[in-house]
XYZ file of C-alpha atoms in Angstrom:
386
model
C 58.471 162.226 72.912
C 61.553 160.182 71.169
C 64.055 162.817 71.011
C 66.552 163.322 73.863
C 67.792 167.076 74.524
C 70.800 167.890 76.058
C 69.491 171.137 77.881
C 65.893 171.722 78.534
C 65.437 175.420 79.674
C 61.768 176.006 81.449
C 60.779 179.324 81.335
C 61.863 181.479 78.738
C 61.547 185.479 81.229
C 65.218 186.909 82.010
C 66.581 184.214 83.791
C 66.001 181.103 80.977
C 66.750 183.617 78.159
C 69.838 184.915 79.765
C 71.067 181.214 79.852
C 69.598 180.636 76.169
C 71.026 183.801 74.771
C 74.974 182.070 76.628
C 74.258 178.874 74.378
C 73.330 180.835 71.369
C 77.209 181.038 70.898
C 78.962 178.592 67.854
C 81.263 176.547 70.411
C 77.925 175.100 72.041
C 76.754 174.271 68.413
C 77.144 170.111 69.383
C 74.184 170.138 71.837
C 70.436 170.607 71.911
C 69.209 173.028 73.589
C 65.150 173.843 73.923
C 63.331 176.875 76.112
C 59.934 176.225 76.786
C 58.029 179.400 77.387
C 54.337 179.728 78.581
C 53.989 183.099 76.941
C 52.813 183.389 73.370
C 54.376 186.202 72.392
C 57.093 188.618 73.953
C 56.048 192.639 74.782
C 57.562 195.051 77.376
C 56.425 194.062 80.651
C 59.020 195.455 83.352
C 61.825 197.751 83.449
C 64.868 196.461 84.772
C 67.211 198.817 86.619
C 70.703 198.390 88.551
C 74.099 199.294 89.604
C 76.982 198.593 87.309
C 80.601 200.152 87.283
C 81.267 198.064 84.067
C 79.467 197.143 80.798
C 77.565 194.111 80.503
C 76.642 191.366 77.428
C 73.492 194.209 77.492
C 74.624 197.640 78.045
C 73.819 198.811 74.622
C 70.055 198.126 75.234
C 70.603 200.521 78.065
C 67.805 203.369 77.640
C 69.006 206.130 80.532
C 71.652 205.937 83.274
C 72.403 208.193 85.868
C 75.169 209.035 88.367
C 73.225 210.406 90.991
C 70.372 208.881 93.352
C 68.167 210.092 96.315
C 66.031 209.163 99.157
C 63.533 210.944 101.532
C 61.680 211.275 104.058
C 59.054 214.197 105.664
C 61.266 216.233 103.168
C 64.546 215.428 103.992
C 66.432 214.613 101.251
C 69.718 212.733 100.934
C 71.532 213.251 97.334
C 74.470 210.513 96.416
C 76.852 210.344 93.604
C 79.782 207.992 92.599
C 82.644 207.974 90.420
C 82.806 204.080 89.992
C 78.986 202.939 89.849
C 76.142 204.269 87.646
C 72.206 203.360 87.580
C 71.026 202.277 84.545
C 67.367 201.071 83.306
C 66.511 198.968 80.096
C 63.092 198.294 78.808
C 62.391 194.316 78.859
C 61.208 193.787 75.427
C 64.873 195.142 74.621
C 66.119 192.497 75.906
C 63.886 189.957 75.004
C 64.186 191.144 71.166
C 68.105 190.601 71.475
C 68.119 187.335 73.138
C 65.531 185.814 70.588
C 67.374 187.067 67.774
C 70.213 185.320 69.443
C 68.503 181.944 69.659
C 67.021 182.086 65.904
C 70.534 182.689 64.648
C 71.397 179.288 66.455
C 70.037 176.033 64.717
C 71.138 173.885 67.940
C 68.746 176.209 69.959
C 64.656 175.989 69.657
C 62.488 178.304 71.521
C 58.783 177.494 72.066
C 56.336 179.809 72.762
C 53.198 179.047 74.531
C 53.810 175.970 76.274
C 52.907 174.732 79.815
C 54.825 172.762 81.997
C 52.635 170.409 83.895
C 55.189 168.580 86.007
C 59.278 167.729 86.107
C 60.190 163.901 87.263
C 63.777 162.663 87.236
C 63.826 158.928 85.603
C 66.187 156.369 87.467
C 68.297 156.889 84.958
C 68.695 160.425 85.529
C 67.066 161.584 82.594
C 64.007 164.390 83.072
C 60.949 163.702 82.037
C 58.958 166.994 81.367
C 55.080 166.446 81.331
C 53.358 169.321 79.205
C 49.889 170.529 79.440
C 49.239 170.362 75.822
C 51.404 168.475 73.506
C 54.028 165.789 73.345
C 56.404 165.141 76.810
C 59.467 166.617 76.911
C 62.987 164.307 77.644
C 66.321 166.027 78.912
C 69.583 165.120 79.914
C 69.606 168.268 82.121
C 66.913 170.969 83.183
C 67.200 174.668 84.427
C 63.982 175.884 85.911
C 63.375 179.507 85.435
C 59.325 179.572 86.156
C 58.483 182.093 88.504
C 57.056 181.270 91.644
C 53.068 179.722 91.293
C 52.298 180.882 94.848
C 53.115 183.306 97.958
C 51.776 182.572 101.650
C 49.446 185.674 102.746
C 52.407 186.450 105.267
C 55.402 185.874 102.949
C 57.073 189.235 102.808
C 57.360 190.815 99.374
C 57.846 193.362 96.927
C 55.073 194.623 95.000
C 54.616 197.770 92.754
C 52.683 199.443 89.804
C 54.540 201.466 87.788
C 53.171 204.138 85.042
C 55.476 205.630 82.590
C 54.255 209.216 82.042
C 54.410 211.854 79.263
C 53.336 215.475 80.463
C 53.011 218.315 77.714
C 55.420 220.813 79.245
C 58.797 220.508 81.537
C 58.425 218.491 84.752
C 60.527 216.225 86.079
C 64.461 217.206 86.643
C 66.550 214.135 84.758
C 69.626 214.837 87.107
C 69.071 212.116 89.785
C 67.021 208.966 89.911
C 64.647 209.496 92.533
C 65.212 206.050 94.652
C 63.065 206.325 97.374
C 60.799 208.473 98.282
C 59.303 207.545 101.642
C 55.601 207.616 102.850
C 55.769 205.847 106.345
C 52.203 203.184 106.612
C 51.283 201.305 109.454
C 50.540 198.267 106.367
C 54.498 197.997 104.754
C 57.263 200.101 103.744
C 55.940 202.463 101.049
C 57.941 204.505 98.673
C 57.819 206.586 95.506
C 60.578 205.604 92.762
C 60.843 207.760 89.855
C 63.003 207.390 86.616
C 63.132 210.868 84.936
C 64.099 209.763 81.385
C 63.572 213.478 80.294
C 62.036 216.458 81.295
C 58.672 215.116 79.634
C 58.841 211.914 80.785
C 58.963 209.566 83.716
C 58.439 205.433 84.980
C 56.846 206.716 87.865
C 56.110 203.716 90.867
C 54.741 202.900 93.940
C 56.469 200.477 95.482
C 55.182 198.215 98.834
C 57.927 195.738 100.651
C 54.637 194.249 103.003
C 52.928 191.082 103.577
C 51.546 189.730 100.130
C 48.165 189.746 101.804
C 47.880 193.793 101.526
C 46.533 194.993 98.341
C 47.319 198.540 98.113
C 45.160 200.783 96.236
C 47.790 201.650 93.188
C 45.344 203.537 90.971
C 44.542 206.298 93.646
C 47.965 206.673 95.105
C 49.667 207.451 91.969
C 46.374 209.644 90.412
C 47.047 211.699 94.201
C 51.255 211.271 93.621
C 51.066 212.219 89.757
C 48.797 215.541 90.845
C 51.485 216.648 93.281
C 54.349 215.667 90.723
C 52.961 217.573 87.590
C 51.227 220.203 88.990
C 48.683 221.624 86.667
C 50.673 220.569 83.669
C 48.597 217.828 81.421
C 49.715 213.928 80.951
C 49.057 210.716 79.441
C 50.029 207.414 80.657
C 51.591 205.604 77.962
C 53.042 202.296 79.531
C 52.281 200.447 82.522
C 53.760 197.409 84.509
C 52.852 195.640 87.710
C 54.850 193.224 89.477
C 54.941 190.778 92.729
C 58.894 189.863 94.142
C 59.040 187.179 96.471
C 61.859 188.405 98.923
C 61.853 184.894 101.178
C 63.181 181.779 99.918
C 60.271 179.918 99.294
C 60.523 178.640 95.734
C 63.738 176.601 95.164
C 63.712 174.208 92.959
C 64.648 170.400 94.047
C 68.370 169.636 93.692
C 67.961 167.750 90.300
C 67.699 170.821 88.424
C 69.369 174.070 88.737
C 67.116 177.103 88.983
C 67.727 180.551 87.160
C 66.957 183.763 87.961
C 64.275 184.461 90.825
C 63.609 180.571 90.832
C 67.225 180.189 91.450
C 68.127 182.527 93.873
C 69.470 185.940 92.196
C 66.602 187.968 93.889
C 68.190 190.349 96.842
C 65.401 189.806 99.485
C 66.461 192.813 101.330
C 66.353 195.298 98.358
C 64.846 193.193 95.245
C 67.610 193.659 92.744
C 67.780 190.525 90.409
C 69.362 192.004 87.129
C 72.839 192.013 87.124
C 73.208 188.607 89.307
C 70.837 187.053 86.700
C 72.557 187.341 83.638
C 76.000 186.879 85.757
C 74.770 183.386 86.509
C 74.121 182.405 82.753
C 77.481 183.238 81.952
C 79.303 181.644 84.806
C 77.067 178.407 83.682
C 77.998 178.782 80.020
C 81.754 179.663 80.905
C 81.890 176.042 83.089
C 79.826 174.489 80.346
C 82.747 175.647 77.538
C 85.465 174.549 79.857
C 83.574 170.728 80.302
C 83.113 170.845 76.261
C 86.794 171.779 76.114
C 88.152 168.925 77.798
C 86.123 166.657 76.494
C 83.765 165.392 78.781
C 80.471 167.634 78.878
C 78.745 164.993 80.474
C 80.741 165.361 83.493
C 79.761 168.999 83.809
C 78.335 170.153 87.115
C 76.208 173.185 86.655
C 76.489 175.047 89.576
C 73.545 176.890 91.394
C 73.394 180.447 92.231
C 75.102 181.500 95.853
C 74.525 184.223 98.024
C 76.750 184.039 101.159
C 75.568 182.697 104.181
C 76.485 186.209 105.541
C 74.644 188.213 103.067
C 71.089 185.770 103.880
C 71.483 186.491 107.518
C 71.795 189.960 107.707
C 68.811 189.871 104.546
C 66.714 187.950 106.967
C 67.376 190.266 110.248
C 66.674 193.511 108.199
C 63.498 192.254 106.939
C 62.238 190.917 109.958
C 63.257 194.219 111.696
C 61.521 196.087 109.003
C 58.422 194.098 109.515
C 57.911 194.487 113.412
C 57.579 198.075 112.867
C 56.658 199.609 109.664
C 55.995 202.677 110.754
C 59.473 203.519 111.217
C 61.068 200.936 108.668
C 61.996 204.223 105.937
C 64.351 205.582 108.957
C 66.501 202.695 108.624
C 67.285 203.292 104.989
C 67.672 206.750 105.540
C 69.923 206.272 108.393
C 72.048 204.050 105.769
C 71.683 206.958 103.037
C 72.693 209.793 105.310
C 75.845 207.768 107.153
C 77.288 205.810 104.184
C 79.472 206.654 101.162
C 77.714 206.322 97.500
C 79.382 203.514 96.961
C 79.119 201.442 100.100
C 75.191 202.451 100.052
C 75.599 200.379 96.521
C 77.209 197.518 97.868
C 75.036 196.551 100.432
C 72.047 196.946 98.245
C 73.656 194.821 95.254
C 74.910 192.454 98.072
C 78.645 193.133 97.404
C 79.551 194.536 100.940
C 82.487 193.802 102.341
C 83.157 192.859 105.855
C 83.757 196.708 106.819
C 81.303 197.956 104.462
C 79.082 195.543 106.568
C 79.800 196.937 109.725
C 79.413 200.520 108.479
C 75.291 199.516 108.091
C 75.154 197.960 111.500
C 76.712 200.622 112.920
C 74.311 203.404 110.898
C 71.487 201.437 112.234
C 70.046 201.320 115.739
C 71.547 198.732 117.846
C 68.308 197.123 119.878
C 65.806 196.309 117.381
C 68.685 194.680 115.315
C 70.513 192.873 118.334
C 67.314 191.642 119.417
C 66.006 190.262 116.374
C 69.569 188.466 115.735
C 69.064 187.017 118.983
C 65.927 185.723 118.221
C 67.089 184.138 114.745
C 70.351 182.938 116.020
C 73.791 183.797 114.672
C 73.193 181.101 111.507
C 69.518 182.016 110.850
C 69.240 181.886 107.384
C 65.936 182.986 105.794
C 62.977 181.837 106.945
């Protein structure tokens, strides 16, 4: 425990590796950076999808992109297309490989795998002491916490999903659009199907639920039944499977002594579950502000910023989720109202948390007044996220 690291990043997932890859640039060569990752190796374990209107650091790794998407309920389909936005998808292993390669080429950054952190503490001198479950403890001047949440209350809302990458022996899937939300009303949660068609014979098909974490769907049966509808009598094989549970309520922020990254830092949009663009954007913002501090000759005065979502967006998300949870059976109708009433660009702005005031008002006007007014009043005008 002799070495004092300038920066320690706890957790080497999307958030942690994004910041580490930014700090791999030569201008940060004077810093010592350590990344502590619990897993022993990187492999494809998820698929990140998002809307974009301009290239980003990892655009060249994208597997596919589409200019159209749709939502459907009870046979009614709303299809949208945009000249401004594309919907893109990126496999996790491609990102991991690129980020790890950047780190490996930077002598000032060390990635330690198979490292489990027991506790984080700030000493009286302002340094951080990181106690490891195995091996020597670690000291750091600054700590960034990118670990996933460990526990979620049974009543807390989550977005949980299981996806299968399906390969068929003949053409089955239409590749012109993403089937973003194909709703199946259910009394226990908001349930929809999500289909990313990579080709006519390959697609990622996911069963997605927004529900209390105590609800455990039978994904195996759901997917088998749904694929029978999608594929008909066309034989198929499953080449890749993924499962995830995303907390939609702000329960896991780190203490003020260190900065959170990724979901731990609040980059997940509660109402929709999107996080990729905000996560890599926050990492780039942190690196840029550190570069300014280094250029000014005072890196020790650097004040890394936490990710900030506007109070208005937080309040609207909280109200929206409360209304969904109050009547799961009719929750799909609210999304369908938004898709049918708003333009594609306005829908994207709402789903990604980048809506202007006029776009927020358009969302409000598309929704029924009574349930949202009652919930808004019960929360108060600054209720935030419970």
